[in-house]
Amino acid sequence: MIQHYWAPSALLSDGWANAVRFEVDAQGMIITITPDASADEAEMLRGPVVPGMPSLHSISFQRALAGLTEKGGPQGDSFWSWRKLMYRFLEGLQPDDIEAITTQVQIEMLRAGYTSVAEFHYLHHQPGGAPYANSAEIGERLIAAAETTGIAMTLLPVLYAHDSFGGTPPTAGQRRFVTDLPRFASIVETLNARLQGRRGLRLGIAPHSLRAVTPAQLQAAVVLADTIDATMPIHINAAVQQKEVDDCLAWSGRRPVNWLLDNQNLGPRWCLIHATHTEVGEAERFARTGAVAGLCPTTEGDLGDGFFNAVPFLRAGGRIGIGNDSHVGVDPFLELKLFEYGQRLRFERRNVLAKGIGASLGGHLYRITAAGGAQALGQPVGTLAEGQRADWLVLDSDEPALAEHSGDGLLDAAIFGPARRPVRDVMVAGRWCVRDGEHPQQAASFARYRTVMKRLLS
Ligand code: NGQ
């Protein structure tokens, strides 16, 4: 059935328009968009409409760890000491727990304005490292969560084989992640079959990092992706910490982003997550490939990663998107605020990433990260245009931080103002997931999540 919607204003691919009528088909795709149209027999949208934001990096089980690693450690805490706590924490998680945590975080994401997510899935095996009878058990739980919540998802099974550069053996803490290539291929193929024909769901792959795979394994993963679908998204953690850069230099004589540029055919299907430690020359080369830089400002802040070299990257035409990664923040507007604030604190300036004199910074950041996120997920979202999917947010004009703002001013206010909940209603693929800020499964999900947390924290 074709549905008609009418919005008082909407951010379309060519800018804001008023009195916009959308025609959406039974698959949730936008067939026509007509500005200055009548509302006759259309469902009235109760506020300004903007594209839903894709999150290009989520590790859903880490949601339950948020807030548990904020106590001083004996020798000064770092990313690496956090990682040890994370490994210890995940040892206790069972498939039901992971499904409950994932369902909870996806509902939180939808309510905050994320309509799609790239799930970086490396927790493959049982505690202790033995495979499940169904080697794709956990991946199937992640899909089940997406089917419960309605979020669109690009599922990225992760190839993880080693602890560090040069093929060093994995540590005990990494046992639940480790696969050889044949087992990885079987997980990928099972999940691919499971995802066929599912609205809003697709497959990608992710070699974890240059630490966790050898060059030959990286190449084999790319070949595997190509045999299934030559457009399949490929994500990899790039240069998250200075130590990773130093170790990569010691191993290969190159920094990680330069190594990838020299050894892989990087292009628009690639997304480099946490390309934090990228020098100006690398950033410019990376930008020219058309690959996406996956930024996760709250997590990168939480883990003390550093600042991405955004100015030269964006100046060279680089594409960016945002992810909420470990879920210490679940709010796309907050990610964008912290991204810009990082640059302000670094350079002691304001509006560092603005496009030009008088141009709205919030409007610019929102547009480029929605489009970059869509590219990284390989999904037809991120802009409202004919032929794109109906993934959109109805902003709440009764939220005090947004009151009386219009056009890009709404996005400036939602990102840089004190809005608590700028999003009223959320549609994914033509279906309402959130109405008046509420998701129909939120009470059931929270009850289940709470039971899991009670056990984990006891
Ligand atoms: C991850 N997370 O895969 O969960 C990583 C940490 C690693 C972030 N970098 C572990 N945020 O890179 O080895």
PDB file of N, CA and C in Angstrom, residues 80-163:
ATOM      1  N   TRP A  80      44.281   0.550  26.965  1.00  0.00           N
ATOM      2  CA  TRP A  80      44.698  -0.861  27.070  1.00  0.00           C
ATOM      3  C   TRP A  80      44.233  -1.475  28.382  1.00  0.00           C
ATOM      4  N   SER A  81      44.189  -0.683  29.465  1.00  0.00           N
ATOM      5  CA  SER A  81      43.668  -1.249  30.721  1.00  0.00           C
ATOM      6  C   SER A  81      42.145  -1.369  30.637  1.00  0.00           C
ATOM      7  N   TRP A  82      41.480  -0.424  29.947  1.00  0.00           N
ATOM      8  CA  TRP A  82      40.026  -0.559  29.706  1.00  0.00           C
ATOM      9  C   TRP A  82      39.746  -1.850  28.931  1.00  0.00           C
ATOM     10  N   ARG A  83      40.590  -2.117  27.944  1.00  0.00           N
ATOM     11  CA  ARG A  83      40.358  -3.293  27.102  1.00  0.00           C
ATOM     12  C   ARG A  83      40.416  -4.580  27.925  1.00  0.00           C
ATOM     13  N   LYS A  84      41.330  -4.612  28.919  1.00  0.00           N
ATOM     14  CA  LYS A  84      41.395  -5.807  29.790  1.00  0.00           C
ATOM     15  C   LYS A  84      40.091  -5.974  30.555  1.00  0.00           C
ATOM     16  N   LEU A  85      39.548  -4.858  31.081  1.00  0.00           N
ATOM     17  CA  LEU A  85      38.273  -4.927  31.818  1.00  0.00           C
ATOM     18  C   LEU A  85      37.146  -5.369  30.885  1.00  0.00           C
ATOM     19  N   MET A  86      37.180  -4.870  29.664  1.00  0.00           N
ATOM     20  CA  MET A  86      36.149  -5.230  28.684  1.00  0.00           C
ATOM     21  C   MET A  86      36.211  -6.737  28.395  1.00  0.00           C
ATOM     22  N   TYR A  87      37.411  -7.266  28.228  1.00  0.00           N
ATOM     23  CA  TYR A  87      37.548  -8.708  27.971  1.00  0.00           C
ATOM     24  C   TYR A  87      36.999  -9.519  29.155  1.00  0.00           C
ATOM     25  N   ARG A  88      37.314  -9.071  30.374  1.00  0.00           N
ATOM     26  CA  ARG A  88      36.866  -9.805  31.562  1.00  0.00           C
ATOM     27  C   ARG A  88      35.337  -9.770  31.646  1.00  0.00           C
ATOM     28  N   PHE A  89      34.779  -8.596  31.357  1.00  0.00           N
ATOM     29  CA  PHE A  89      33.329  -8.413  31.432  1.00  0.00           C
ATOM     30  C   PHE A  89      32.595  -9.335  30.454  1.00  0.00           C
ATOM     31  N   LEU A  90      33.096  -9.433  29.239  1.00  0.00           N
ATOM     32  CA  LEU A  90      32.331 -10.165  28.229  1.00  0.00           C
ATOM     33  C   LEU A  90      32.372 -11.671  28.451  1.00  0.00           C
ATOM     34  N   GLU A  91      33.303 -12.147  29.288  1.00  0.00           N
ATOM     35  CA  GLU A  91      33.362 -13.593  29.555  1.00  0.00           C
ATOM     36  C   GLU A  91      32.049 -14.111  30.129  1.00  0.00           C
ATOM     37  N   GLY A  92      31.318 -13.263  30.868  1.00  0.00           N
ATOM     38  CA  GLY A  92      30.093 -13.739  31.518  1.00  0.00           C
ATOM     39  C   GLY A  92      28.846 -13.648  30.645  1.00  0.00           C
ATOM     40  N   LEU A  93      28.960 -13.156  29.427  1.00  0.00           N
ATOM     41  CA  LEU A  93      27.751 -12.900  28.627  1.00  0.00           C
ATOM     42  C   LEU A  93      27.308 -14.133  27.845  1.00  0.00           C
ATOM     43  N   GLN A  94      26.033 -14.468  27.986  1.00  0.00           N
ATOM     44  CA  GLN A  94      25.427 -15.581  27.252  1.00  0.00           C
ATOM     45  C   GLN A  94      24.604 -15.011  26.081  1.00  0.00           C
ATOM     46  N   PRO A  95      24.247 -15.850  25.114  1.00  0.00           N
ATOM     47  CA  PRO A  95      23.489 -15.343  23.955  1.00  0.00           C
ATOM     48  C   PRO A  95      22.222 -14.568  24.335  1.00  0.00           C
ATOM     49  N   ASP A  96      21.476 -15.068  25.328  1.00  0.00           N
ATOM     50  CA  ASP A  96      20.259 -14.341  25.739  1.00  0.00           C
ATOM     51  C   ASP A  96      20.600 -12.951  26.265  1.00  0.00           C
ATOM     52  N   ASP A  97      21.712 -12.872  27.021  1.00  0.00           N
ATOM     53  CA  ASP A  97      22.133 -11.573  27.562  1.00  0.00           C
ATOM     54  C   ASP A  97      22.448 -10.613  26.415  1.00  0.00           C
ATOM     55  N   ILE A  98      23.166 -11.140  25.430  1.00  0.00           N
ATOM     56  CA  ILE A  98      23.597 -10.274  24.324  1.00  0.00           C
ATOM     57  C   ILE A  98      22.388  -9.780  23.547  1.00  0.00           C
ATOM     58  N   GLU A  99      21.414 -10.654  23.355  1.00  0.00           N
ATOM     59  CA  GLU A  99      20.196 -10.218  22.653  1.00  0.00           C
ATOM     60  C   GLU A  99      19.456  -9.150  23.474  1.00  0.00           C
ATOM     61  N   ALA A 100      19.403  -9.346  24.796  1.00  0.00           N
ATOM     62  CA  ALA A 100      18.699  -8.375  25.658  1.00  0.00           C
ATOM     63  C   ALA A 100      19.422  -7.019  25.643  1.00  0.00           C
ATOM     64  N   ILE A 101      20.733  -7.050  25.742  1.00  0.00           N
ATOM     65  CA  ILE A 101      21.503  -5.788  25.759  1.00  0.00           C
ATOM     66  C   ILE A 101      21.372  -5.089  24.406  1.00  0.00           C
ATOM     67  N   THR A 102      21.455  -5.864  23.333  1.00  0.00           N
ATOM     68  CA  THR A 102      21.379  -5.281  21.988  1.00  0.00           C
ATOM     69  C   THR A 102      20.002  -4.666  21.744  1.00  0.00           C
ATOM     70  N   THR A 103      18.952  -5.380  22.167  1.00  0.00           N
ATOM     71  CA  THR A 103      17.593  -4.851  22.005  1.00  0.00           C
ATOM     72  C   THR A 103      17.474  -3.524  22.753  1.00  0.00           C
ATOM     73  N   GLN A 104      17.989  -3.499  23.982  1.00  0.00           N
ATOM     74  CA  GLN A 104      17.907  -2.287  24.798  1.00  0.00           C
ATOM     75  C   GLN A 104      18.633  -1.119  24.123  1.00  0.00           C
ATOM     76  N   VAL A 105      19.849  -1.371  23.668  1.00  0.00           N
ATOM     77  CA  VAL A 105      20.605  -0.235  23.106  1.00  0.00           C
ATOM     78  C   VAL A 105      19.996   0.208  21.777  1.00  0.00           C
ATOM     79  N   GLN A 106      19.452  -0.719  21.012  1.00  0.00           N
ATOM     80  CA  GLN A 106      18.830  -0.300  19.740  1.00  0.00           C
ATOM     81  C   GLN A 106      17.594   0.560  20.004  1.00  0.00           C
ATOM     82  N   ILE A 107      16.825   0.235  21.034  1.00  0.00           N
ATOM     83  CA  ILE A 107      15.666   1.076  21.372  1.00  0.00           C
ATOM     84  C   ILE A 107      16.148   2.456  21.817  1.00  0.00           C
ATOM     85  N   GLU A 108      17.193   2.485  22.621  1.00  0.00           N
ATOM     86  CA  GLU A 108      17.745   3.784  23.044  1.00  0.00           C
ATOM     87  C   GLU A 108      18.222   4.581  21.832  1.00  0.00           C
ATOM     88  N   MET A 109      18.827   3.883  20.889  1.00  0.00           N
ATOM     89  CA  MET A 109      19.335   4.568  19.692  1.00  0.00           C
ATOM     90  C   MET A 109      18.192   5.140  18.864  1.00  0.00           C
ATOM     91  N   LEU A 110      17.157   4.327  18.654  1.00  0.00           N
ATOM     92  CA  LEU A 110      16.011   4.804  17.866  1.00  0.00           C
ATOM     93  C   LEU A 110      15.397   6.035  18.525  1.00  0.00           C
ATOM     94  N   ARG A 111      15.209   5.986  19.816  1.00  0.00           N
ATOM     95  CA  ARG A 111      14.573   7.106  20.517  1.00  0.00           C
ATOM     96  C   ARG A 111      15.429   8.367  20.434  1.00  0.00           C
ATOM     97  N   ALA A 112      16.743   8.176  20.298  1.00  0.00           N
ATOM     98  CA  ALA A 112      17.651   9.329  20.224  1.00  0.00           C
ATOM     99  C   ALA A 112      17.802   9.871  18.800  1.00  0.00           C
ATOM    100  N   GLY A 113      17.353   9.106  17.792  1.00  0.00           N
ATOM    101  CA  GLY A 113      17.439   9.615  16.424  1.00  0.00           C
ATOM    102  C   GLY A 113      18.328   8.820  15.478  1.00  0.00           C
ATOM    103  N   TYR A 114      18.865   7.686  15.932  1.00  0.00           N
ATOM    104  CA  TYR A 114      19.570   6.802  14.994  1.00  0.00           C
ATOM    105  C   TYR A 114      18.539   5.856  14.370  1.00  0.00           C
ATOM    106  N   THR A 115      18.521   5.793  13.047  1.00  0.00           N
ATOM    107  CA  THR A 115      17.562   4.903  12.385  1.00  0.00           C
ATOM    108  C   THR A 115      18.220   3.652  11.811  1.00  0.00           C
ATOM    109  N   SER A 116      19.548   3.635  11.743  1.00  0.00           N
ATOM    110  CA  SER A 116      20.243   2.455  11.227  1.00  0.00           C
ATOM    111  C   SER A 116      21.595   2.354  11.918  1.00  0.00           C
ATOM    112  N   VAL A 117      22.147   1.144  11.879  1.00  0.00           N
ATOM    113  CA  VAL A 117      23.374   0.904  12.634  1.00  0.00           C
ATOM    114  C   VAL A 117      24.249  -0.109  11.915  1.00  0.00           C
ATOM    115  N   ALA A 118      25.556   0.137  11.915  1.00  0.00           N
ATOM    116  CA  ALA A 118      26.518  -0.879  11.476  1.00  0.00           C
ATOM    117  C   ALA A 118      27.032  -1.563  12.739  1.00  0.00           C
ATOM    118  N   GLU A 119      26.713  -2.831  12.864  1.00  0.00           N
ATOM    119  CA  GLU A 119      27.074  -3.567  14.080  1.00  0.00           C
ATOM    120  C   GLU A 119      28.366  -4.334  13.821  1.00  0.00           C
ATOM    121  N   PHE A 120      29.374  -3.996  14.606  1.00  0.00           N
ATOM    122  CA  PHE A 120      30.735  -4.545  14.469  1.00  0.00           C
ATOM    123  C   PHE A 120      30.784  -5.777  15.372  1.00  0.00           C
ATOM    124  N   HIS A 121      30.609  -6.938  14.738  1.00  0.00           N
ATOM    125  CA  HIS A 121      30.278  -8.141  15.506  1.00  0.00           C
ATOM    126  C   HIS A 121      31.479  -9.089  15.599  1.00  0.00           C
ATOM    127  N   TYR A 122      32.166  -9.019  16.750  1.00  0.00           N
ATOM    128  CA  TYR A 122      33.315  -9.923  16.905  1.00  0.00           C
ATOM    129  C   TYR A 122      33.164 -10.929  18.031  1.00  0.00           C
ATOM    130  N   LEU A 123      32.087 -10.817  18.800  1.00  0.00           N
ATOM    131  CA  LEU A 123      31.911 -11.778  19.897  1.00  0.00           C
ATOM    132  C   LEU A 123      31.217 -13.018  19.323  1.00  0.00           C
ATOM    133  N   HIS A 124      32.017 -13.932  18.770  1.00  0.00           N
ATOM    134  CA  HIS A 124      31.440 -15.046  18.019  1.00  0.00           C
ATOM    135  C   HIS A 124      31.186 -16.294  18.864  1.00  0.00           C
ATOM    136  N   HIS A 125      32.059 -16.554  19.854  1.00  0.00           N
ATOM    137  CA  HIS A 125      32.075 -17.891  20.482  1.00  0.00           C
ATOM    138  C   HIS A 125      31.620 -17.884  21.931  1.00  0.00           C
ATOM    139  N   GLN A 126      31.558 -19.102  22.477  1.00  0.00           N
ATOM    140  CA  GLN A 126      31.162 -19.283  23.878  1.00  0.00           C
ATOM    141  C   GLN A 126      32.249 -18.757  24.817  1.00  0.00           C
ATOM    142  N   PRO A 127      31.863 -18.510  26.094  1.00  0.00           N
ATOM    143  CA  PRO A 127      32.909 -18.207  27.079  1.00  0.00           C
ATOM    144  C   PRO A 127      33.935 -19.350  27.044  1.00  0.00           C
ATOM    145  N   GLY A 128      35.210 -19.007  27.041  1.00  0.00           N
ATOM    146  CA  GLY A 128      36.235 -20.051  26.926  1.00  0.00           C
ATOM    147  C   GLY A 128      36.681 -20.253  25.497  1.00  0.00           C
ATOM    148  N   GLY A 129      35.855 -19.861  24.531  1.00  0.00           N
ATOM    149  CA  GLY A 129      36.317 -19.856  23.142  1.00  0.00           C
ATOM    150  C   GLY A 129      35.783 -20.960  22.246  1.00  0.00           C
ATOM    151  N   ALA A 130      35.048 -21.957  22.820  1.00  0.00           N
ATOM    152  CA  ALA A 130      34.510 -23.005  21.944  1.00  0.00           C
ATOM    153  C   ALA A 130      33.399 -22.410  21.080  1.00  0.00           C
ATOM    154  N   PRO A 131      33.334 -22.837  19.819  1.00  0.00           N
ATOM    155  CA  PRO A 131      32.252 -22.310  18.967  1.00  0.00           C
ATOM    156  C   PRO A 131      30.883 -22.784  19.453  1.00  0.00           C
ATOM    157  N   TYR A 132      29.858 -22.016  19.188  1.00  0.00           N
ATOM    158  CA  TYR A 132      28.488 -22.485  19.419  1.00  0.00           C
ATOM    159  C   TYR A 132      28.150 -23.540  18.359  1.00  0.00           C
ATOM    160  N   ALA A 133      27.154 -24.397  18.686  1.00  0.00           N
ATOM    161  CA  ALA A 133      26.725 -25.429  17.721  1.00  0.00           C
ATOM    162  C   ALA A 133      26.379 -24.757  16.390  1.00  0.00           C
ATOM    163  N   ASN A 134      25.685 -23.636  16.466  1.00  0.00           N
ATOM    164  CA  ASN A 134      25.479 -22.792  15.281  1.00  0.00           C
ATOM    165  C   ASN A 134      26.544 -21.712  15.340  1.00  0.00           C
ATOM    166  N   SER A 135      27.509 -21.752  14.426  1.00  0.00           N
ATOM    167  CA  SER A 135      28.642 -20.821  14.557  1.00  0.00           C
ATOM    168  C   SER A 135      28.197 -19.369  14.384  1.00  0.00           C
ATOM    169  N   ALA A 136      26.990 -19.155  13.839  1.00  0.00           N
ATOM    170  CA  ALA A 136      26.482 -17.780  13.676  1.00  0.00           C
ATOM    171  C   ALA A 136      25.475 -17.419  14.771  1.00  0.00           C
ATOM    172  N   GLU A 137      25.513 -18.164  15.891  1.00  0.00           N
ATOM    173  CA  GLU A 137      24.534 -17.968  16.981  1.00  0.00           C
ATOM    174  C   GLU A 137      24.387 -16.494  17.389  1.00  0.00           C
ATOM    175  N   ILE A 138      25.510 -15.860  17.708  1.00  0.00           N
ATOM    176  CA  ILE A 138      25.395 -14.491  18.238  1.00  0.00           C
ATOM    177  C   ILE A 138      24.951 -13.520  17.135  1.00  0.00           C
ATOM    178  N   GLY A 139      25.475 -13.707  15.934  1.00  0.00           N
ATOM    179  CA  GLY A 139      25.036 -12.854  14.822  1.00  0.00           C
ATOM    180  C   GLY A 139      23.526 -12.950  14.636  1.00  0.00           C
ATOM    181  N   GLU A 140      22.989 -14.165  14.789  1.00  0.00           N
ATOM    182  CA  GLU A 140      21.539 -14.324  14.641  1.00  0.00           C
ATOM    183  C   GLU A 140      20.794 -13.611  15.772  1.00  0.00           C
ATOM    184  N   ARG A 141      21.392 -13.566  16.969  1.00  0.00           N
ATOM    185  CA  ARG A 141      20.769 -12.813  18.076  1.00  0.00           C
ATOM    186  C   ARG A 141      20.743 -11.320  17.760  1.00  0.00           C
ATOM    187  N   LEU A 142      21.796 -10.831  17.110  1.00  0.00           N
ATOM    188  CA  LEU A 142      21.844  -9.401  16.758  1.00  0.00           C
ATOM    189  C   LEU A 142      20.758  -9.081  15.723  1.00  0.00           C
ATOM    190  N   ILE A 143      20.558 -10.005  14.798  1.00  0.00           N
ATOM    191  CA  ILE A 143      19.501  -9.818  13.793  1.00  0.00           C
ATOM    192  C   ILE A 143      18.136  -9.868  14.482  1.00  0.00           C
ATOM    193  N   ALA A 144      17.966 -10.805  15.408  1.00  0.00           N
ATOM    194  CA  ALA A 144      16.682 -10.917  16.120  1.00  0.00           C
ATOM    195  C   ALA A 144      16.381  -9.605  16.854  1.00  0.00           C
ATOM    196  N   ALA A 145      17.394  -9.012  17.467  1.00  0.00           N
ATOM    197  CA  ALA A 145      17.188  -7.732  18.158  1.00  0.00           C
ATOM    198  C   ALA A 145      16.703  -6.670  17.170  1.00  0.00           C
ATOM    199  N   ALA A 146      17.347  -6.607  16.003  1.00  0.00           N
ATOM    200  CA  ALA A 146      16.950  -5.595  15.002  1.00  0.00           C
ATOM    201  C   ALA A 146      15.523  -5.849  14.532  1.00  0.00           C
ATOM    202  N   GLU A 147      15.144  -7.119  14.447  1.00  0.00           N
ATOM    203  CA  GLU A 147      13.767  -7.404  14.019  1.00  0.00           C
ATOM    204  C   GLU A 147      12.764  -7.002  15.109  1.00  0.00           C
ATOM    205  N   THR A 148      13.158  -7.105  16.372  1.00  0.00           N
ATOM    206  CA  THR A 148      12.277  -6.668  17.466  1.00  0.00           C
ATOM    207  C   THR A 148      12.153  -5.146  17.499  1.00  0.00           C
ATOM    208  N   THR A 149      13.264  -4.460  17.307  1.00  0.00           N
ATOM    209  CA  THR A 149      13.258  -3.007  17.519  1.00  0.00           C
ATOM    210  C   THR A 149      12.885  -2.224  16.269  1.00  0.00           C
ATOM    211  N   GLY A 150      13.145  -2.794  15.084  1.00  0.00           N
ATOM    212  CA  GLY A 150      12.852  -2.107  13.823  1.00  0.00           C
ATOM    213  C   GLY A 150      14.001  -1.269  13.300  1.00  0.00           C
ATOM    214  N   ILE A 151      15.132  -1.241  13.988  1.00  0.00           N
ATOM    215  CA  ILE A 151      16.263  -0.456  13.464  1.00  0.00           C
ATOM    216  C   ILE A 151      16.797  -1.156  12.206  1.00  0.00           C
ATOM    217  N   ALA A 152      17.252  -0.375  11.238  1.00  0.00           N
ATOM    218  CA  ALA A 152      17.909  -0.969  10.072  1.00  0.00           C
ATOM    219  C   ALA A 152      19.352  -1.281  10.457  1.00  0.00           C
ATOM    220  N   MET A 153      19.902  -2.344   9.869  1.00  0.00           N
ATOM    221  CA  MET A 153      21.233  -2.756  10.342  1.00  0.00           C
ATOM    222  C   MET A 153      22.079  -3.291   9.191  1.00  0.00           C
ATOM    223  N   THR A 154      23.334  -2.898   9.169  1.00  0.00           N
ATOM    224  CA  THR A 154      24.344  -3.560   8.355  1.00  0.00           C
ATOM    225  C   THR A 154      25.193  -4.346   9.333  1.00  0.00           C
ATOM    226  N   LEU A 155      25.085  -5.664   9.237  1.00  0.00           N
ATOM    227  CA  LEU A 155      25.791  -6.526  10.189  1.00  0.00           C
ATOM    228  C   LEU A 155      27.172  -6.837   9.628  1.00  0.00           C
ATOM    229  N   LEU A 156      28.184  -6.572  10.444  1.00  0.00           N
ATOM    230  CA  LEU A 156      29.573  -6.721  10.019  1.00  0.00           C
ATOM    231  C   LEU A 156      30.253  -7.811  10.840  1.00  0.00           C
ATOM    232  N   PRO A 157      30.163  -9.077  10.412  1.00  0.00           N
ATOM    233  CA  PRO A 157      30.955 -10.087  11.116  1.00  0.00           C
ATOM    234  C   PRO A 157      32.437  -9.715  11.015  1.00  0.00           C
ATOM    235  N   VAL A 158      33.139  -9.868  12.130  1.00  0.00           N
ATOM    236  CA  VAL A 158      34.520  -9.393  12.222  1.00  0.00           C
ATOM    237  C   VAL A 158      35.490 -10.573  12.158  1.00  0.00           C
ATOM    238  N   LEU A 159      36.515 -10.402  11.330  1.00  0.00           N
ATOM    239  CA  LEU A 159      37.611 -11.380  11.301  1.00  0.00           C
ATOM    240  C   LEU A 159      38.663 -10.936  12.314  1.00  0.00           C
ATOM    241  N   TYR A 160      38.945 -11.823  13.255  1.00  0.00           N
ATOM    242  CA  TYR A 160      39.861 -11.516  14.358  1.00  0.00           C
ATOM    243  C   TYR A 160      40.720 -12.750  14.556  1.00  0.00           C
ATOM    244  N   ALA A 161      42.010 -12.641  14.356  1.00  0.00           N
ATOM    245  CA  ALA A 161      42.842 -13.849  14.428  1.00  0.00           C
ATOM    246  C   ALA A 161      44.052 -13.696  15.341  1.00  0.00           C
ATOM    247  N   HIS A 162      44.510 -12.470  15.549  1.00  0.00           N
ATOM    248  CA  HIS A 162      45.794 -12.276  16.258  1.00  0.00           C
ATOM    249  C   HIS A 162      45.680 -11.156  17.286  1.00  0.00           C
ATOM    250  N   ASP A 163      46.681 -11.150  18.178  1.00  0.00           N
ATOM    251  CA  ASP A 163      46.693 -10.082  19.170  1.00  0.00           C
ATOM    252  C   ASP A 163      47.281  -8.806  18.586  1.00  0.00           C
TER     253      ASP A 163
END
